[in-house]
mmCIF file of N, CA and C in Angstrom:
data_model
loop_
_atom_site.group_PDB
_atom_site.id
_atom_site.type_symbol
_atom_site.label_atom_id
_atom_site.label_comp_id
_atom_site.label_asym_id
_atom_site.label_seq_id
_atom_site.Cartn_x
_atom_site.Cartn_y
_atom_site.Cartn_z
ATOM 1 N N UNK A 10 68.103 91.892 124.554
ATOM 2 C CA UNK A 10 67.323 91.313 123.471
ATOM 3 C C UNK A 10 68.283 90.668 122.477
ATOM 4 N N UNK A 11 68.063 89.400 122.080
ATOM 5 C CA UNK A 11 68.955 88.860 121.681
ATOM 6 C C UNK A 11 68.487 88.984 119.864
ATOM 7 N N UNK A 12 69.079 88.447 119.159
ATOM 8 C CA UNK A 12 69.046 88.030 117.337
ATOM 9 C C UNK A 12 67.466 87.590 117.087
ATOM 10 N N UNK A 13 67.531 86.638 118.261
ATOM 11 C CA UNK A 13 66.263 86.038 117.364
ATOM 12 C C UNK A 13 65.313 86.094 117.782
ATOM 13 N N UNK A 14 64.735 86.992 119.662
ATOM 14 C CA UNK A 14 64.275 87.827 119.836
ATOM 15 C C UNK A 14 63.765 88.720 118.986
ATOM 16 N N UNK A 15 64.483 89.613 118.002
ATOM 17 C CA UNK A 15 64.162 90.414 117.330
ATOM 18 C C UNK A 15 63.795 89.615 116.183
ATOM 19 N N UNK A 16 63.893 88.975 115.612
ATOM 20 C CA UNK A 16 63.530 88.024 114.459
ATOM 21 C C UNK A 16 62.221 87.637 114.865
ATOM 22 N N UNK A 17 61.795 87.565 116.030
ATOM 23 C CA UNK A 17 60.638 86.227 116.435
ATOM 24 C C UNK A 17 59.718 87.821 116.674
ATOM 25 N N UNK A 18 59.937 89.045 116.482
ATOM 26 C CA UNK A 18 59.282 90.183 117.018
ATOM 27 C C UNK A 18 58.895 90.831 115.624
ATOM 28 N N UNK A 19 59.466 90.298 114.111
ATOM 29 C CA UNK A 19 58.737 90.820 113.239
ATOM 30 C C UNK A 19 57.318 90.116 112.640
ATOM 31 N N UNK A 20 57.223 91.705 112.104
ATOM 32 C CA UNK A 20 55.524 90.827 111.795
ATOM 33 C C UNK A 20 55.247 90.524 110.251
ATOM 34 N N UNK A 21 56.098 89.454 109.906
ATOM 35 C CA UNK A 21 56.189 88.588 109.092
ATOM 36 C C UNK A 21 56.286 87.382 109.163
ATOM 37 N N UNK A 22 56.012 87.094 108.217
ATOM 38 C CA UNK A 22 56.339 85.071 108.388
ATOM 39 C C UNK A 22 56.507 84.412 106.929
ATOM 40 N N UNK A 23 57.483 83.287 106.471
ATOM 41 C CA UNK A 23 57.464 82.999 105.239
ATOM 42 C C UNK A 23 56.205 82.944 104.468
ATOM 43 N N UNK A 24 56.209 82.785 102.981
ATOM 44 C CA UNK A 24 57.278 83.037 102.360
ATOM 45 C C UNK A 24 57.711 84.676 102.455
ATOM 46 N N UNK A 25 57.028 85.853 103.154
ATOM 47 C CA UNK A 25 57.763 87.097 103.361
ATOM 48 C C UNK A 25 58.429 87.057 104.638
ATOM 49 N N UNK A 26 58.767 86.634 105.002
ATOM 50 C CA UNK A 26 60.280 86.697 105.810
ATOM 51 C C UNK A 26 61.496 86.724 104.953
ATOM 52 N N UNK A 27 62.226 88.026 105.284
ATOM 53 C CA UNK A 27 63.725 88.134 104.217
ATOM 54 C C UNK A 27 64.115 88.394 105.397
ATOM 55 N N UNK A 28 64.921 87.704 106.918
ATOM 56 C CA UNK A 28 65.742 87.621 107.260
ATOM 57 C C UNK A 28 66.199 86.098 108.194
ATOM 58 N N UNK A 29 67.428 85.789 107.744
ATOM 59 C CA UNK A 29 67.874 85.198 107.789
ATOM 60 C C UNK A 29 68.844 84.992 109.140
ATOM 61 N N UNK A 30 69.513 85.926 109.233
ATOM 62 C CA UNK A 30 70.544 86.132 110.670
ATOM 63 C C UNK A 30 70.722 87.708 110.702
ATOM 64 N N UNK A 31 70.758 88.032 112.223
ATOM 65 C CA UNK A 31 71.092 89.146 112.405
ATOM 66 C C UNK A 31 72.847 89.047 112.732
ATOM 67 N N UNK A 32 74.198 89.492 112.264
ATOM 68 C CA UNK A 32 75.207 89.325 112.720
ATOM 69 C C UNK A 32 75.560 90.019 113.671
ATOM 70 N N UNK A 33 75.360 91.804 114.051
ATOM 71 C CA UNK A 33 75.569 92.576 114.881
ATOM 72 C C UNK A 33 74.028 93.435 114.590
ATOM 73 N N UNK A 34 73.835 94.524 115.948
ATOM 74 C CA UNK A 34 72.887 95.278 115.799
ATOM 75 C C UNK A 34 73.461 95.967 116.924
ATOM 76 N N UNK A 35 73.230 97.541 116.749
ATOM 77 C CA UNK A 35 73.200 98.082 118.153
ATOM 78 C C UNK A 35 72.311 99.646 118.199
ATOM 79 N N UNK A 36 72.689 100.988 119.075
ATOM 80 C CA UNK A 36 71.506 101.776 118.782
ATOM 81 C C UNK A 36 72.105 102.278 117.542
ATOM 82 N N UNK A 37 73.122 102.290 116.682
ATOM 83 C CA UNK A 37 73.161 102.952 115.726
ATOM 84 C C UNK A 37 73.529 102.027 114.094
ATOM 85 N N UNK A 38 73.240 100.938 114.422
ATOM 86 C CA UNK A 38 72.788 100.285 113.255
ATOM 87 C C UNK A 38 72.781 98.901 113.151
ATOM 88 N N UNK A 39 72.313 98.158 112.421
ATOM 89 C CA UNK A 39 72.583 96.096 111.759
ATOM 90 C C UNK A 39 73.191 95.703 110.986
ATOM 91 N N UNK A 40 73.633 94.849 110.602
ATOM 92 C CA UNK A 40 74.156 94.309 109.968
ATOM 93 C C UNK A 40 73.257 93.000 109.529
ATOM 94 N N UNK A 41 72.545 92.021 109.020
ATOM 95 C CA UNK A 41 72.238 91.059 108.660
ATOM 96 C C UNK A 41 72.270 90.262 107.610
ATOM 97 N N UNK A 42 71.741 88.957 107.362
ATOM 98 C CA UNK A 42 71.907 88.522 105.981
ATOM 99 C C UNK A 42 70.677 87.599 105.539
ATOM 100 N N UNK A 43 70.088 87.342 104.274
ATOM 101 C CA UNK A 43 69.117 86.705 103.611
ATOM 102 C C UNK A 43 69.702 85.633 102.721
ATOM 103 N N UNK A 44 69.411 84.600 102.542
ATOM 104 C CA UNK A 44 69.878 83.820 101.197
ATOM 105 C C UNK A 44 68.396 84.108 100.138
ATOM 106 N N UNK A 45 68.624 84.116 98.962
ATOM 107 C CA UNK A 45 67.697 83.904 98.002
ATOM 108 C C UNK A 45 67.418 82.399 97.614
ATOM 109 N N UNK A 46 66.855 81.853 97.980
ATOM 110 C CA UNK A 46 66.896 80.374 97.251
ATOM 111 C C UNK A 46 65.914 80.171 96.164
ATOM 112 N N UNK A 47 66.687 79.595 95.070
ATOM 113 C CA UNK A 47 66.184 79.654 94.048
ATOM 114 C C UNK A 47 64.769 78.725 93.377
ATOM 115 N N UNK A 48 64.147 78.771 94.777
ATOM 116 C CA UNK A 48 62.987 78.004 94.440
ATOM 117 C C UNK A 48 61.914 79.139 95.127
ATOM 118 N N UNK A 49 62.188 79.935 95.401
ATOM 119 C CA UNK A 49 61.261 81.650 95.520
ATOM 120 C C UNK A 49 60.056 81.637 94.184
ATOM 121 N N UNK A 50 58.689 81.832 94.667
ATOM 122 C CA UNK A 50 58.055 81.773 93.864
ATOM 123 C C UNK A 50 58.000 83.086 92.706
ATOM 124 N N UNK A 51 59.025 84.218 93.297
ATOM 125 C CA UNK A 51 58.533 85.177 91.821
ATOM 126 C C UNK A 51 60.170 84.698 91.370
ATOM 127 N N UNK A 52 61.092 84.248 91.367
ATOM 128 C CA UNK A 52 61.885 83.866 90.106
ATOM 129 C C UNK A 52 61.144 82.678 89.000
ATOM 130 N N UNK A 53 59.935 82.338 89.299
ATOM 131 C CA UNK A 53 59.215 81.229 88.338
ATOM 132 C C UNK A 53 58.585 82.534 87.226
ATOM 133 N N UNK A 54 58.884 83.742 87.575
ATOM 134 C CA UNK A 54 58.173 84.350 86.259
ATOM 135 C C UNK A 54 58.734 85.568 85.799
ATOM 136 N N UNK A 55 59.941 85.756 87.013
ATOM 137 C CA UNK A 55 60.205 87.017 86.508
ATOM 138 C C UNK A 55 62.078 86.686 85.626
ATOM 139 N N UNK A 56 61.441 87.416 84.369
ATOM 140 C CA UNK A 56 62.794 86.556 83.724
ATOM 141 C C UNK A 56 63.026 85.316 82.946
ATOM 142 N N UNK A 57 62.143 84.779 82.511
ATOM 143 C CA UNK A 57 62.046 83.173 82.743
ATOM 144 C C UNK A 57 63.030 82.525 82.187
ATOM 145 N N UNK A 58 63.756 82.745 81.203
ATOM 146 C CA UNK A 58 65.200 82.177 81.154
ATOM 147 C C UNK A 58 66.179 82.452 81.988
ATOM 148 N N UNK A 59 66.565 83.831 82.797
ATOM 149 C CA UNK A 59 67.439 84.085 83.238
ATOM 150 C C UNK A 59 66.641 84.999 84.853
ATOM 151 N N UNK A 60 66.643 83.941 85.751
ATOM 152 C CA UNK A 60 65.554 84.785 86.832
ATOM 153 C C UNK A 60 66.719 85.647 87.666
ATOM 154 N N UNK A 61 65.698 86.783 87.674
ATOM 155 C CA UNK A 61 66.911 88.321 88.570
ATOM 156 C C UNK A 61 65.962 88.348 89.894
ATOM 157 N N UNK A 62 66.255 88.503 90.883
ATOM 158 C CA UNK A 62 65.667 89.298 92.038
ATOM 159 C C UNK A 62 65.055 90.625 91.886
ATOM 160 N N UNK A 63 63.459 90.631 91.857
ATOM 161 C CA UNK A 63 62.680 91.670 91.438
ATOM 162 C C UNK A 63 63.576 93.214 92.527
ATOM 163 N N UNK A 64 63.854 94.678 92.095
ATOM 164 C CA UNK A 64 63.986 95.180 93.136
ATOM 165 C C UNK A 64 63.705 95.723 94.162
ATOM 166 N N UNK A 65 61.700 95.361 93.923
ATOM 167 C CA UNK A 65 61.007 95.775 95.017
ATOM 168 C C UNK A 65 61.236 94.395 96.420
ATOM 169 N N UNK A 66 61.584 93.471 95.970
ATOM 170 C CA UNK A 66 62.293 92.242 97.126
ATOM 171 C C UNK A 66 63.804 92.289 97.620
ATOM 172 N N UNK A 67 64.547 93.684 96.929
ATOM 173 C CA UNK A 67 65.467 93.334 97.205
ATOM 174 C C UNK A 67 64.945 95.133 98.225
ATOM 175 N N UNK A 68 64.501 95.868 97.615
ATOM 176 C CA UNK A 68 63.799 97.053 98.879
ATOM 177 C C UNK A 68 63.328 96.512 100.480
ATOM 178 N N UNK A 69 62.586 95.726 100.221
ATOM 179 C CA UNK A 69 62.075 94.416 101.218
ATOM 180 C C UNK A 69 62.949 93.897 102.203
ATOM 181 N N UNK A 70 64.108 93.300 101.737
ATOM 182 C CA UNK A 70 64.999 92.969 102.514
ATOM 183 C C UNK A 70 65.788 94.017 103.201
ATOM 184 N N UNK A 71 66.015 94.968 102.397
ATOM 185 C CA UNK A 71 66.723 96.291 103.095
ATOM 186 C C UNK A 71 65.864 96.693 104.417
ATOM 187 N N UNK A 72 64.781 96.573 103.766
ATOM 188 C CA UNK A 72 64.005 97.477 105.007
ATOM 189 C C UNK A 72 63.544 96.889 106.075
ATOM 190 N N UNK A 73 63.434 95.327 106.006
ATOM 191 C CA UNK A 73 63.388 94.200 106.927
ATOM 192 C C UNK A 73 64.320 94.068 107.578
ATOM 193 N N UNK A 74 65.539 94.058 107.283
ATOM 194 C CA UNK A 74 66.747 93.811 108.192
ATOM 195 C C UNK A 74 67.255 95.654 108.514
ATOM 196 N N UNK A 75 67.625 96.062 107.917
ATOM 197 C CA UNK A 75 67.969 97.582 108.210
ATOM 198 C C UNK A 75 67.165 98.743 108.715
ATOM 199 N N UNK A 76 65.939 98.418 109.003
ATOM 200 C CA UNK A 76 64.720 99.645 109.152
ATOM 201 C C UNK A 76 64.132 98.640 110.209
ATOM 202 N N UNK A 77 63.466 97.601 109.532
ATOM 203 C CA UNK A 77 62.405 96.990 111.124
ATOM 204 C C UNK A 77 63.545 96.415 112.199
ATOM 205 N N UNK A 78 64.028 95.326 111.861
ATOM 206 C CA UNK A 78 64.872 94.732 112.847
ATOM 207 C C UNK A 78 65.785 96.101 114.124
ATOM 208 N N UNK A 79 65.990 96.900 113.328
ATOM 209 C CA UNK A 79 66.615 98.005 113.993
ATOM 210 C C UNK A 79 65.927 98.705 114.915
ATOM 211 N N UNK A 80 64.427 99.373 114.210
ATOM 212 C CA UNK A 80 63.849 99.760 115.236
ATOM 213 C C UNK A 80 63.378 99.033 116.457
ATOM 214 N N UNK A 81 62.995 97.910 116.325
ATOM 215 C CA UNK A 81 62.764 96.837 117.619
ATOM 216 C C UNK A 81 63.357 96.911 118.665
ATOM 217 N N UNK A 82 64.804 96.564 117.807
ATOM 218 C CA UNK A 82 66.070 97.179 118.855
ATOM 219 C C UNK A 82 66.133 97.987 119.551
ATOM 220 N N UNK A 83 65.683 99.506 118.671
ATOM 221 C CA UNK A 83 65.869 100.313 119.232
ATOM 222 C C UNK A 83 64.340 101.094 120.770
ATOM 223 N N UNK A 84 63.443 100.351 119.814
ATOM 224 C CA UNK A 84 62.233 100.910 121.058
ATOM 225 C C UNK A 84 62.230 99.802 122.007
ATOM 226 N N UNK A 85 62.761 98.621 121.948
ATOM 227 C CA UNK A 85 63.114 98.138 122.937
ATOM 228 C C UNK A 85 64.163 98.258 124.192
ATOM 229 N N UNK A 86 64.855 98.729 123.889
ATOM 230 C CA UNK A 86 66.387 99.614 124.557
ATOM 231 C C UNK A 86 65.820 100.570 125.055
ATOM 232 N N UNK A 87 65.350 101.678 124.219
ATOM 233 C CA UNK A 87 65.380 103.290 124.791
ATOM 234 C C UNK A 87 63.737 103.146 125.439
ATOM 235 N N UNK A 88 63.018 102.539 125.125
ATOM 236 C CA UNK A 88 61.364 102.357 125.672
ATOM 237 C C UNK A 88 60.896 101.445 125.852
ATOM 238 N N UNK A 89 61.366 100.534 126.192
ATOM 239 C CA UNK A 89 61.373 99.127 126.810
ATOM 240 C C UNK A 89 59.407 98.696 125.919
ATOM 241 N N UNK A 90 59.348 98.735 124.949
ATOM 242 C CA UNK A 90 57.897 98.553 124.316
ATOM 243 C C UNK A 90 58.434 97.607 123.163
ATOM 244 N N UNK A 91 57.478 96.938 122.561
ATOM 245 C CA UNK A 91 57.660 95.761 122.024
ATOM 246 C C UNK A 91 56.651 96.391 120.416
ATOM 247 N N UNK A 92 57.114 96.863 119.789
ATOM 248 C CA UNK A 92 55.949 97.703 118.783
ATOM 249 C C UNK A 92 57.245 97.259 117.088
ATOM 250 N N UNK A 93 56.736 98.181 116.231
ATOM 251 C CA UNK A 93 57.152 97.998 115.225
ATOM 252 C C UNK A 93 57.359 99.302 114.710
ATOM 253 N N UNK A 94 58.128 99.080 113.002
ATOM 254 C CA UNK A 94 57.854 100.246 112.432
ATOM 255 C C UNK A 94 57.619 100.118 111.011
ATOM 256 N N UNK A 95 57.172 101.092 110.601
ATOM 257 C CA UNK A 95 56.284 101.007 109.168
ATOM 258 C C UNK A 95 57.204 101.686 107.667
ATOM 259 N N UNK A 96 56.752 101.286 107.024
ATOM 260 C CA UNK A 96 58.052 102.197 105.743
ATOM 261 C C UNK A 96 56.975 103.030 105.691
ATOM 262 N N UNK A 97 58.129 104.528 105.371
ATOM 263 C CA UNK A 97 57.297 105.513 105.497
ATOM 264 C C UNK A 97 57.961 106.506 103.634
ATOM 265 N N UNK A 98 59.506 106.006 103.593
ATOM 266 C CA UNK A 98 59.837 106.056 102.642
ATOM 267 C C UNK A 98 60.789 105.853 102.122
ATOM 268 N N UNK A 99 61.194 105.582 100.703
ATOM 269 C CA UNK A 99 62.630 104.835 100.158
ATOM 270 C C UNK A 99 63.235 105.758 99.026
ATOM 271 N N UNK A 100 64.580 105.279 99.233
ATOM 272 C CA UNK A 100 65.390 106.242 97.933
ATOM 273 C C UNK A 100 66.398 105.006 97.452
ATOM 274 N N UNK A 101 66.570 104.191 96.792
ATOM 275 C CA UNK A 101 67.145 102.542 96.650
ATOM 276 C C UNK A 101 68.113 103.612 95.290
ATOM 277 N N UNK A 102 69.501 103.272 95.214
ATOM 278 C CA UNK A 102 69.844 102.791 93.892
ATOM 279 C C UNK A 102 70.405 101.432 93.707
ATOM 280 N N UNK A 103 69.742 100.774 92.496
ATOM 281 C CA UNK A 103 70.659 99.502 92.404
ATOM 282 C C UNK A 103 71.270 99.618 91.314
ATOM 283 N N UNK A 104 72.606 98.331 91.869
ATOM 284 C CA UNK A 104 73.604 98.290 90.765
ATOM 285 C C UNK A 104 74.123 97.883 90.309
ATOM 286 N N UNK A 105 73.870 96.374 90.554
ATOM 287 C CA UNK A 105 73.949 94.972 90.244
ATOM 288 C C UNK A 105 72.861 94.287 90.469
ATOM 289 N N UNK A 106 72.455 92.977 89.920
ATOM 290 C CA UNK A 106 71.697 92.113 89.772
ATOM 291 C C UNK A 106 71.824 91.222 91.374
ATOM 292 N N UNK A 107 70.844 90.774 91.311
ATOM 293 C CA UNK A 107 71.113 89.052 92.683
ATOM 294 C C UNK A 107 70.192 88.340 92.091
ATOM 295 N N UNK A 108 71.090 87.291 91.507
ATOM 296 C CA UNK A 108 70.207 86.111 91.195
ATOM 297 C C UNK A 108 69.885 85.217 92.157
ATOM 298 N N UNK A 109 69.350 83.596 91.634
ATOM 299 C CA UNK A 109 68.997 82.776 92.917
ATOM 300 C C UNK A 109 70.218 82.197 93.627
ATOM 301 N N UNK A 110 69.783 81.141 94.790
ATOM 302 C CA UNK A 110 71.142 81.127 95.441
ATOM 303 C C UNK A 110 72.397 81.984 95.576
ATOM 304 N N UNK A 111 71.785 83.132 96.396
ATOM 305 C CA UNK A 111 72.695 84.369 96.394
ATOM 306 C C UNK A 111 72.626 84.628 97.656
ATOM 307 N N UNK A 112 73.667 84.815 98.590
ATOM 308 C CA UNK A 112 73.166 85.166 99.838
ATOM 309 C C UNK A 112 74.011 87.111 99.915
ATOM 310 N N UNK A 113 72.887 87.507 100.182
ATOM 311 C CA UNK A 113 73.149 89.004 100.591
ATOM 312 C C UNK A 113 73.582 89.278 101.960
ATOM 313 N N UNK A 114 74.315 90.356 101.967
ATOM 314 C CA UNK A 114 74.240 91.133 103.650
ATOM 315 C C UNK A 114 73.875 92.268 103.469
ATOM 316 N N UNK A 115 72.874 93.008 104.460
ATOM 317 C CA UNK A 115 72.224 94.461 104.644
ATOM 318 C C UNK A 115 73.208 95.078 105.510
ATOM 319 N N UNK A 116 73.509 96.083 105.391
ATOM 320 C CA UNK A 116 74.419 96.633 106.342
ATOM 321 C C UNK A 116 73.574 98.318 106.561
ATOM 322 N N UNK A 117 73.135 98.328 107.624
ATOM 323 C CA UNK A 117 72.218 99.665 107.871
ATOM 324 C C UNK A 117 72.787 100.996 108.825
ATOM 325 N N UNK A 118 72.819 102.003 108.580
ATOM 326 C CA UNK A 118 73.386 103.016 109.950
ATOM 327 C C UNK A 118 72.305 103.934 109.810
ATOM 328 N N UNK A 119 72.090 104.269 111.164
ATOM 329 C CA UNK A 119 71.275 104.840 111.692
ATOM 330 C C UNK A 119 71.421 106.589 111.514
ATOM 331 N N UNK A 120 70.842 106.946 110.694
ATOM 332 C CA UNK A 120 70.833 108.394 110.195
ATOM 333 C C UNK A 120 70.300 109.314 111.815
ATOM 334 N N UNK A 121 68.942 109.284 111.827
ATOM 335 C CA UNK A 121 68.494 109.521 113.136
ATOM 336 C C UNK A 121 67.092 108.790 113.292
ATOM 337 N N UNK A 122 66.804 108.962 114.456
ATOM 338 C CA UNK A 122 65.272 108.671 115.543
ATOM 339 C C UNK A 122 65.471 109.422 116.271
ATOM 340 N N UNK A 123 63.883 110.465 116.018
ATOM 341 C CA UNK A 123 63.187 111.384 116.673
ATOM 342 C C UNK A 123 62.088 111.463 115.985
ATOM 343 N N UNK A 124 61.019 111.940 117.269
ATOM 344 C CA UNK A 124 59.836 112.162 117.008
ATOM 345 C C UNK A 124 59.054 111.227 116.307
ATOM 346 N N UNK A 125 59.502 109.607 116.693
ATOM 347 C CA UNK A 125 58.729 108.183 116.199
ATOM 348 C C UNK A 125 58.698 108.027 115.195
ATOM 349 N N UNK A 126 60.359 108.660 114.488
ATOM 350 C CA UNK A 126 60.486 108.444 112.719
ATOM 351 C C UNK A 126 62.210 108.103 113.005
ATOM 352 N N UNK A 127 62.287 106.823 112.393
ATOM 353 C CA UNK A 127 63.757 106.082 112.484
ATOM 354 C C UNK A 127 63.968 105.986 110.323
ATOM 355 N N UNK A 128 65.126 107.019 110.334
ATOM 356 C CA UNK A 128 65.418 107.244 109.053
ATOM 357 C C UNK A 128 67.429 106.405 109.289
ATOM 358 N N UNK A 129 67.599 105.391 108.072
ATOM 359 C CA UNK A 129 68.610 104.730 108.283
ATOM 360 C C UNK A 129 69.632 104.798 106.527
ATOM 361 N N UNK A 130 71.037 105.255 106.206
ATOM 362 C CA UNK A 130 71.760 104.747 105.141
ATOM 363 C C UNK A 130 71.514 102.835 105.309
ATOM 364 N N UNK A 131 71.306 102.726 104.426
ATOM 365 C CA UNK A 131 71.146 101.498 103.711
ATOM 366 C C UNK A 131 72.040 100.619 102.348
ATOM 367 N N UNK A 132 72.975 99.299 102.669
ATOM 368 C CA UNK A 132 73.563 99.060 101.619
ATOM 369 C C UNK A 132 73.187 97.577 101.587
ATOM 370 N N UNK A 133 73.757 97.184 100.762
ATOM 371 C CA UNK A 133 73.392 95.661 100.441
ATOM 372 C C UNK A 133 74.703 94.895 99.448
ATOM 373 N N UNK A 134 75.393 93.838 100.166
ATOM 374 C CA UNK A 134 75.883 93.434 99.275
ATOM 375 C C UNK A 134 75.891 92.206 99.252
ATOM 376 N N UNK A 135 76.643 91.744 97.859
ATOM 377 C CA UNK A 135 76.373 90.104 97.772
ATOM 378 C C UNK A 135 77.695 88.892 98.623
ATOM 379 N N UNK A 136 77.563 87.949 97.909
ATOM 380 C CA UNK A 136 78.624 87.058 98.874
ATOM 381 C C UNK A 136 79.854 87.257 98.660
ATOM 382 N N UNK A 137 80.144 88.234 97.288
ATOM 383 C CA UNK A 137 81.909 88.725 96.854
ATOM 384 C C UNK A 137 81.817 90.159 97.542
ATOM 385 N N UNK A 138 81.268 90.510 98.175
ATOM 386 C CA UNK A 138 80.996 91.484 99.179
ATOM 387 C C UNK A 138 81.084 92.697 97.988
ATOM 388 N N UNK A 139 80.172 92.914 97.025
ATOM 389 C CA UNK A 139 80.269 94.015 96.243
ATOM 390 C C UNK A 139 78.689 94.385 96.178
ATOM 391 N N UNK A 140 78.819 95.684 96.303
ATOM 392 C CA UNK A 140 77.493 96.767 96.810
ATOM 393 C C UNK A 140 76.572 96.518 95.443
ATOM 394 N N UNK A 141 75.168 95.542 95.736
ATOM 395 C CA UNK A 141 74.184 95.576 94.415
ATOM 396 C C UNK A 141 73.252 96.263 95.439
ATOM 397 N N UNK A 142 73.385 96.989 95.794
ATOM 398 C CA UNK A 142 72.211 98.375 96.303
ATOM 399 C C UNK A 142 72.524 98.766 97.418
ATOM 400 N N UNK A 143 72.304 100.931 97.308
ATOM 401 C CA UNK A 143 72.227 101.285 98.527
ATOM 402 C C UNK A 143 71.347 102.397 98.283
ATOM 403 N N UNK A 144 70.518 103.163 99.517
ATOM 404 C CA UNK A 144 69.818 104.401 99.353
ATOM 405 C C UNK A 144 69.441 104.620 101.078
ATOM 406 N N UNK A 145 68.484 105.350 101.240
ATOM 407 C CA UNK A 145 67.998 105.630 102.475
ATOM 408 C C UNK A 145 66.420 105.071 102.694
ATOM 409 N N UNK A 146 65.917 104.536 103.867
ATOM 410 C CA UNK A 146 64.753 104.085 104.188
ATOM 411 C C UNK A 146 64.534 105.130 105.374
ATOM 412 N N UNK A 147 63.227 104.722 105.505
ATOM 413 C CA UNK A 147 62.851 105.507 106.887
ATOM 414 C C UNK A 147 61.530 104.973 106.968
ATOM 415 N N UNK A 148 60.985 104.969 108.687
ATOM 416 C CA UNK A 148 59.804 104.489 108.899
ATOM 417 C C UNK A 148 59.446 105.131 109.921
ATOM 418 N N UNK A 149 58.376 104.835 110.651
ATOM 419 C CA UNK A 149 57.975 105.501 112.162
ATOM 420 C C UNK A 149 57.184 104.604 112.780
ATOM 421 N N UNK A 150 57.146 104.417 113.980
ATOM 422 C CA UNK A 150 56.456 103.456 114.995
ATOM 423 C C UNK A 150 54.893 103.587 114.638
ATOM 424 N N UNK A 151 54.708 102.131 114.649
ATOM 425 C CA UNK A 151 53.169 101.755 114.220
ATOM 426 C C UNK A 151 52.282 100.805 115.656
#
């Protein structure tokens, strides 16, 4: 299963699509990346002099590239099934800002999968490669 295989297997589509490229993936974690472009319809309100990346979009992207993209991977590999997975729950700290025209990378490792619950460490950083969020996600096949 290739990058965009797994890209063309989530069940999203712009404007909620937050992924961009997958760089590596395997059974124990991804790596990917999003650009923010600064014509995103919630920087028109959030902020309005100075627009920040809300952090429930920057949760979004974590869990899009580090939680879904992963599991695909992974129930595709170990169970050859074509399914998804659902957020089931988040622990985010952030710690820096991402404004527009910002391109992020998710970098995800695979805590465990069992019993149709894929729980993953989660980080995020920007293009000076410095960590504006990390916590744990987890989901289970839907």
């Amino acid at each position: 299963m290739t990058s965009q295989d797994i890209i063309s297997k989530l069940p999203y589509s712009k404007p909620f699509l937050f992924v961009d490229e997958i760089i590596s993936i395997s059974e124990n974690g991804v790596e990917g990346t999003y650009y923010f472009d600064k014509d995103l319809d919630f920087y028109k309100g959030h902020f309005i002099s100075n627009p920040v990346t809300p952090g429930i979009i920057l949760t979004e992207v974590m869990a899009q590239i580090g939680l879904v993209c992963l599991g695909i991977y992974i129930l595709n590999k170990e169970f050859n099934i074509a399914t998804s997975i659902a957020l089931t729950s988040i622990e985010i700290d952030f710690l820096k800002p991402v404004y527009p025209n910002e391109n992020v990378t998710v970098i995800s490792e695979k805590i465990y999968f069992r019993f149709g619950k894929l729980k993953c460490k989660v980080s995020m950083k920007n293009q000076l490669g410095i960590e504006v969020c990390s916590g744990t996600i987890a989901g289970i096949i839907v």
